[in-house]
Coordinates of C-alpha atoms in Angstrom, one line a residue:
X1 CA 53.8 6.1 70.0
X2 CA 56.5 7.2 67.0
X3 CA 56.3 6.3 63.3
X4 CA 58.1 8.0 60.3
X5 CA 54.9 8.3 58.7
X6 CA 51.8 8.8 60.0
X7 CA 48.6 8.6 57.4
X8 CA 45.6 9.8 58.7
X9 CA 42.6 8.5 56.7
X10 CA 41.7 4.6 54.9
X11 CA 40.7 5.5 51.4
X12 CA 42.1 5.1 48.0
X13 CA 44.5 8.7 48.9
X14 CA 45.5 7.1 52.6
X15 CA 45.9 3.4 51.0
X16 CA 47.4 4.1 48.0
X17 CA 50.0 6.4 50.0
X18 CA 50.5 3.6 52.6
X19 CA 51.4 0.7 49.8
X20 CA 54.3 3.3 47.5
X21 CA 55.8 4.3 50.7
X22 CA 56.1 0.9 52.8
X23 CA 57.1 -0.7 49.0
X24 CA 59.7 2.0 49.4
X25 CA 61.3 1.0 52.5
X26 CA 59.4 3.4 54.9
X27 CA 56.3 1.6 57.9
X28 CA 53.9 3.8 57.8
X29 CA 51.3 3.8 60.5
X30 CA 47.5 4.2 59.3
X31 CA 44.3 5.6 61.3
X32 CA 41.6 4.2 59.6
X33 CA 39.3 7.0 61.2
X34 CA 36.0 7.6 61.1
X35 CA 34.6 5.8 58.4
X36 CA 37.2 3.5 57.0
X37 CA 36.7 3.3 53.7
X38 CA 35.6 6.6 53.4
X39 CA 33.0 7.4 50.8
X40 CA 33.6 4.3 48.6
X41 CA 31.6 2.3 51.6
X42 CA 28.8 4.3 50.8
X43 CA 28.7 3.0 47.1
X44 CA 27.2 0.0 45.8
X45 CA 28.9 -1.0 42.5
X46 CA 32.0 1.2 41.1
X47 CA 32.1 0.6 37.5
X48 CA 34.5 3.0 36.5
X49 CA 37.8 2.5 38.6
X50 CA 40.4 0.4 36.1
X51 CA 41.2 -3.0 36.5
X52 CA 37.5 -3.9 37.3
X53 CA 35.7 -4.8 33.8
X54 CA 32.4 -6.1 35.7
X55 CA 32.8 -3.6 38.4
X56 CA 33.3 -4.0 42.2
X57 CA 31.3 -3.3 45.4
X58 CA 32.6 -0.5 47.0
X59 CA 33.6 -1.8 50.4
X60 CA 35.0 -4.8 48.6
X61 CA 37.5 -2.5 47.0
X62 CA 38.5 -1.0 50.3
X63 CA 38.8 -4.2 51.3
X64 CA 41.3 -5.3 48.5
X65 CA 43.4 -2.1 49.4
X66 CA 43.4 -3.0 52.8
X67 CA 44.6 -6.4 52.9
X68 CA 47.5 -4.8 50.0
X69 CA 48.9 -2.3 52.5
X70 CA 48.8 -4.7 54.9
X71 CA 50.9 -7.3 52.8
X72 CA 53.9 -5.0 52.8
X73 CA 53.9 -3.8 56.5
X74 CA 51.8 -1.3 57.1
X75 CA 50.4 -0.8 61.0
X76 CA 46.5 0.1 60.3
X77 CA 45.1 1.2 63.5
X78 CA 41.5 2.0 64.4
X79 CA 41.8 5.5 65.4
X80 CA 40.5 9.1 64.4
X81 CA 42.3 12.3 64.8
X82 CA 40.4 14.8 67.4
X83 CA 43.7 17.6 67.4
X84 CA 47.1 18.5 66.1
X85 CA 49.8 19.9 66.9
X86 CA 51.7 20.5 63.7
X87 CA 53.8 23.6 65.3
X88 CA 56.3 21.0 67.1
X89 CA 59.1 18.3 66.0
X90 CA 58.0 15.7 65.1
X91 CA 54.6 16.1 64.6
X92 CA 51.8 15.5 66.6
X93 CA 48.4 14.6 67.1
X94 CA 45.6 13.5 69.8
X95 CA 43.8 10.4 69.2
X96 CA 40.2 10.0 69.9
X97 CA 41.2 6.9 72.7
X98 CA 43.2 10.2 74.6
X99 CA 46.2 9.3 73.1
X100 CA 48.7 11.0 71.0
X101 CA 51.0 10.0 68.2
X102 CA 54.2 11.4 67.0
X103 CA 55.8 11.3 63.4
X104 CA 58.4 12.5 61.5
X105 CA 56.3 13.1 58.4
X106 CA 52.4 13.2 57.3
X107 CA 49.9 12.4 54.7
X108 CA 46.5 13.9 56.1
X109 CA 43.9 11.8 53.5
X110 CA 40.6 12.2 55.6
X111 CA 38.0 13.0 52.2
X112 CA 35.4 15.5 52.5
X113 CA 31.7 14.4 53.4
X114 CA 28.8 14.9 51.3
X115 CA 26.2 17.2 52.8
X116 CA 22.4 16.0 53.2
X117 CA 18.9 17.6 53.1
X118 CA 18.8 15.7 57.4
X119 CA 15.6 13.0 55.7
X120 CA 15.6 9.5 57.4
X121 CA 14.6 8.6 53.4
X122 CA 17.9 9.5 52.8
X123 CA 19.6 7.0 54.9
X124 CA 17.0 4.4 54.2
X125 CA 17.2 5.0 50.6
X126 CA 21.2 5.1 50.5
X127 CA 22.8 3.0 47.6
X128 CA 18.9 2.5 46.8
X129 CA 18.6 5.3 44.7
X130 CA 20.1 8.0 46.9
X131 CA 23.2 8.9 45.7
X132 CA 26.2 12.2 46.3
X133 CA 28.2 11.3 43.1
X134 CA 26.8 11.6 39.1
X135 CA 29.7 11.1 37.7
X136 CA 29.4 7.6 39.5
X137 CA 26.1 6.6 40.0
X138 CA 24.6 8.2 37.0
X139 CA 25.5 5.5 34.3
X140 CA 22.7 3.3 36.9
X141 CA 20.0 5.5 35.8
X142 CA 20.3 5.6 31.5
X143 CA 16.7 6.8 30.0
X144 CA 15.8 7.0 33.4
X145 CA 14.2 9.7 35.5
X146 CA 16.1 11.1 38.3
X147 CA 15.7 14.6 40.2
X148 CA 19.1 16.5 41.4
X149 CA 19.1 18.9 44.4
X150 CA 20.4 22.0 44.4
X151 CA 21.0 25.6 43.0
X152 CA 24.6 25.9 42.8
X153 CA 27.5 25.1 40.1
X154 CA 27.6 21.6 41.1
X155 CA 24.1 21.0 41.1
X156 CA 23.7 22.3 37.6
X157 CA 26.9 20.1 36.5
X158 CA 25.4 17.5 38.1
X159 CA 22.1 17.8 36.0
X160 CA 24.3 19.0 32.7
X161 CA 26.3 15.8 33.4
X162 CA 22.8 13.1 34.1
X163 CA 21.1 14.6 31.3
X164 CA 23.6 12.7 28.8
X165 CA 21.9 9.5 30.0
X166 CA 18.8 9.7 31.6
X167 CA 15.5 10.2 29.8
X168 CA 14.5 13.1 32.2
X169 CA 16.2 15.2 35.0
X170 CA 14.6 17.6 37.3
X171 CA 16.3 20.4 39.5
X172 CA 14.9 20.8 42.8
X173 CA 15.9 24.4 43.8
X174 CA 14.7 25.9 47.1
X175 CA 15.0 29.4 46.0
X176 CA 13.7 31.3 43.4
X177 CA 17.0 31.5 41.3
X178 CA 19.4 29.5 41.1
X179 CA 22.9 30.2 42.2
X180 CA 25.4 28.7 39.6
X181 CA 27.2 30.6 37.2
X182 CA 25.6 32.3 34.1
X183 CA 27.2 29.5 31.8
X184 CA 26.2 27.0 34.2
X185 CA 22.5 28.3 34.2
X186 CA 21.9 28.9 30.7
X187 CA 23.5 25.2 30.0
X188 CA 20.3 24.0 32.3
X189 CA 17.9 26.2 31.3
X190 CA 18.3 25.3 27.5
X191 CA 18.7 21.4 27.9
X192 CA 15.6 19.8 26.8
X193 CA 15.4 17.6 29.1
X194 CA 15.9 19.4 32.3
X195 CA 13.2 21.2 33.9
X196 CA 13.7 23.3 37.4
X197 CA 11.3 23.1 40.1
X198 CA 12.1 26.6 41.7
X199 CA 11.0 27.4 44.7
X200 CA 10.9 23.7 45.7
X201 CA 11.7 21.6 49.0
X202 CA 11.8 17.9 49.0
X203 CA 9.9 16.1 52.1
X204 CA 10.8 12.6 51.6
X205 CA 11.0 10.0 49.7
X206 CA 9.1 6.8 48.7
X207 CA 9.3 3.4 47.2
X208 CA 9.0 -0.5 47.7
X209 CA 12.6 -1.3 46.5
X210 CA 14.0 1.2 46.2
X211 CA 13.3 5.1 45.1
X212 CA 10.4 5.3 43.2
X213 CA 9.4 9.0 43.5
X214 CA 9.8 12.3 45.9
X215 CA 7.3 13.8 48.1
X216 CA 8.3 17.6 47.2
X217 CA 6.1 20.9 48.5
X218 CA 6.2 23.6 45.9
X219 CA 6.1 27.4 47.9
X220 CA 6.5 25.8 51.5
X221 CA 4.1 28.3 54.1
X222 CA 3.0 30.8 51.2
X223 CA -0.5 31.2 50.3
X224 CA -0.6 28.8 47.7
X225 CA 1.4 26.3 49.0
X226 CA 1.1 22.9 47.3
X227 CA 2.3 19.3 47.8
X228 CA 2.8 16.6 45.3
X229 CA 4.3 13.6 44.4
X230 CA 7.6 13.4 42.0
X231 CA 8.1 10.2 40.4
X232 CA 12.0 9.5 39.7
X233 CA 14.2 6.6 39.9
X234 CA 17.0 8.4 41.3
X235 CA 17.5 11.2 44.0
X236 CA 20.7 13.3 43.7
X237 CA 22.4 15.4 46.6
X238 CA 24.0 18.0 45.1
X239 CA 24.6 21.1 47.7
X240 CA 28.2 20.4 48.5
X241 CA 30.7 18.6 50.4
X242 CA 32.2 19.5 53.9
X243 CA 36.3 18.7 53.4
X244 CA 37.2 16.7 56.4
X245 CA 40.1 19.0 57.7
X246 CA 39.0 20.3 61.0
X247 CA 41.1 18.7 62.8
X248 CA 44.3 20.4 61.1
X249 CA 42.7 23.8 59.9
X250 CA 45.1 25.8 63.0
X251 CA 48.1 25.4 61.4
X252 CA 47.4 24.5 57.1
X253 CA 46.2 26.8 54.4
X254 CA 42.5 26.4 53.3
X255 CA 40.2 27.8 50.7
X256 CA 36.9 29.4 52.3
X257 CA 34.8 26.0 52.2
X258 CA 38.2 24.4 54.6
X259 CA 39.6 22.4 51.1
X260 CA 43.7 21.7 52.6
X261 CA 45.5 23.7 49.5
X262 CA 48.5 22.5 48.2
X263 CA 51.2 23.5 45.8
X264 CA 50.4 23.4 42.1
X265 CA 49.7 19.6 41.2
X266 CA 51.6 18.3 43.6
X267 CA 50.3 16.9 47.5
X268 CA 52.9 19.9 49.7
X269 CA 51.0 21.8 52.2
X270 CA 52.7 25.4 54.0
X271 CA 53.9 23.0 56.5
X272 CA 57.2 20.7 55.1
X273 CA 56.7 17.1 55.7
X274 CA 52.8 17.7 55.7
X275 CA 51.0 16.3 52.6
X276 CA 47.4 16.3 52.0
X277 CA 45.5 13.8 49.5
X278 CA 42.5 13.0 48.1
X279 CA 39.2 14.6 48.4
X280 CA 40.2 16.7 51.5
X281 CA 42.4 18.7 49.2
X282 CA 40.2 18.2 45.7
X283 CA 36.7 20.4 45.8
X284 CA 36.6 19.4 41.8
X285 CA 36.8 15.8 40.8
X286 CA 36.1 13.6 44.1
X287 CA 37.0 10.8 42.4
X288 CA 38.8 7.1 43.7
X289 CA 41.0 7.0 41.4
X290 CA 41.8 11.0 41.5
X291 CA 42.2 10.3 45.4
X292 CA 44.9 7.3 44.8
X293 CA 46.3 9.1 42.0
X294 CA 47.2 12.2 45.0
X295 CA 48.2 9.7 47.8
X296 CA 50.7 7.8 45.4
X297 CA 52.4 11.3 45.0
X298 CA 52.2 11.9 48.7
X299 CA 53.6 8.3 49.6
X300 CA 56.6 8.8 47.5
X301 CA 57.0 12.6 48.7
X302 CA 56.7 11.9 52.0
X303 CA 59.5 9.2 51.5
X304 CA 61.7 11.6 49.7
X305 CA 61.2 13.9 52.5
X306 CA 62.4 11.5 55.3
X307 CA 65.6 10.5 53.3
X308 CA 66.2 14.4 53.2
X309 CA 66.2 14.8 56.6
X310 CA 67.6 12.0 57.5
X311 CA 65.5 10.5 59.4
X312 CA 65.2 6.8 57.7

């Protein structure tokens, strides 16, 4: 099977690049992938993307994007990418069914996935009080207690960040130290209401509703080894995201962690015709409407590209 444009990937980048190009003239085909939806699904209530004053359930929004690309002609198919072949014209790529696909041009929008500690709590907890994502989660939890995990940069933005609105926030760091920056540590370590649990593993979680505290073990298999009950309202992952580019990490440039880079601000890989959007190419913000804002440029790049070449 042939299309122009191929999108790999049904979140706000793969959707939002879908609607500009098809509105453009071009029929793109979409792979939902995976997790169609991508990490949106895994939200409750998104208060913070515009045009929703009482906010919007998180597959609900997918949902509304959906049905939009679908208005103007878009093919969405139910298919994940296992392989590429972006060496050849056109490109190509095997599907997970054992087929492949051919297209002239590409917008790879396949997100990043939030790492997890591996606790069942977690997946029992999710949208419960379990939450990847401060920045949108963390308006949920004002004067609250939550605890973040992590010793990194983002775990101590994350705290820097929740600490504006809850009452208390607690750093669970498995290591002695933690690993962020010196600005980023000294912003924690001077914040009032922040207080790091070094040296500290969580072991689950508990609550009737929803999360209602941690069970943590302070010094895990050292003399003095202790276990104890947290009590939060929240429970923060914070040690990173895994990009979602292994499928195409042969033939595009990556940063160490496997982020697609691009030039400057806009969605060009090293391979013409290839554009990458969303959080698969964005370790900072991982945001919805950061992600649309990136497939939008790729849509109408990728458009530009075809008309080019010729091949429209």
């Amino acid at each position: 099977m042939h299309t122009n444009l191929l999108i790999i990937g049904a979140g706000p980048a793969g959707y939002t690049a879908a609607i500009y190009a098809a509105r453009a003239g071009v029929t793109p085909t979409l792979l939902e992938g995976m997790q169609p939806g991508g990490q949106l699904t895994t939200t409750t209530e998104i208060e913070n993307f515009p045009g929703f004053p009482d906010g919007i359930d998180g597959t609900e929004l997918t949902d509304r994007m959906r049905a939009q690309a679908e208005r103007f002609g878009v093919s969405i198919l139910p298919r994940a990418v296992v392989n590429s072949h972006l060496d050849e014209r056109p490109l190509r790529v095997s599907l997970d069914d054992g087929t492949d696909m051919t297209a002239d041009t590409m917008v790879i929008a396949t997100g990043a996935s939030a790492k997890y500690l591996g606790l069942p709590d977690e997946k029992k907890y999710a949208g419960m009080g379990v939450s990847a994502c401060a920045t949108c989660d963390g308006f949920f939890y004002r004067k609250k207690t939550v605890a973040v995990v992590g010793g990194g940069d983002t775990a101590c933005e994350e705290a820097d960040y929740l600490a504006g609105l809850a009452a208390k926030v607690y750093l669970i760091v498995r290591k002695p130290f933690l690993r962020a920056s010196e600005i980023m540590q000294r912003r924690v370590m001077e914040n009032p209401k922040i207080e790091v649990l070094f040296e500290t593993n969580t072991e689950g979680l508990y609550g009737e509703n929803g999360v209602e505290g941690a069970h943590v073990v302070h010094r895990r298999g050292e003399a003095d080894e202790r276990h104890y009950d947290l009590p939060i309202d929240g429970f923060f992952l914070a040690i990173g995201h895994t990009p979602n580019s292994a499928p195409f990490a042969q033939w595009l440039e990556t940063d160490e962690t496997g982020y697609i880079l691009t030039e400057g601000a806009s969605p060009r890989t090293n391979i013409p015709g290839v554009y990458a959007a969303g959080d698969v190419a964005d370790p900072h913000y991982r945001q919805a409407i950061c992600a649309a804002a990136s497939g939008c440029k790729a849509g109408i790049e990728a458009k530009q590209y075809l008309v080019e070449h010729n091949l429209l």
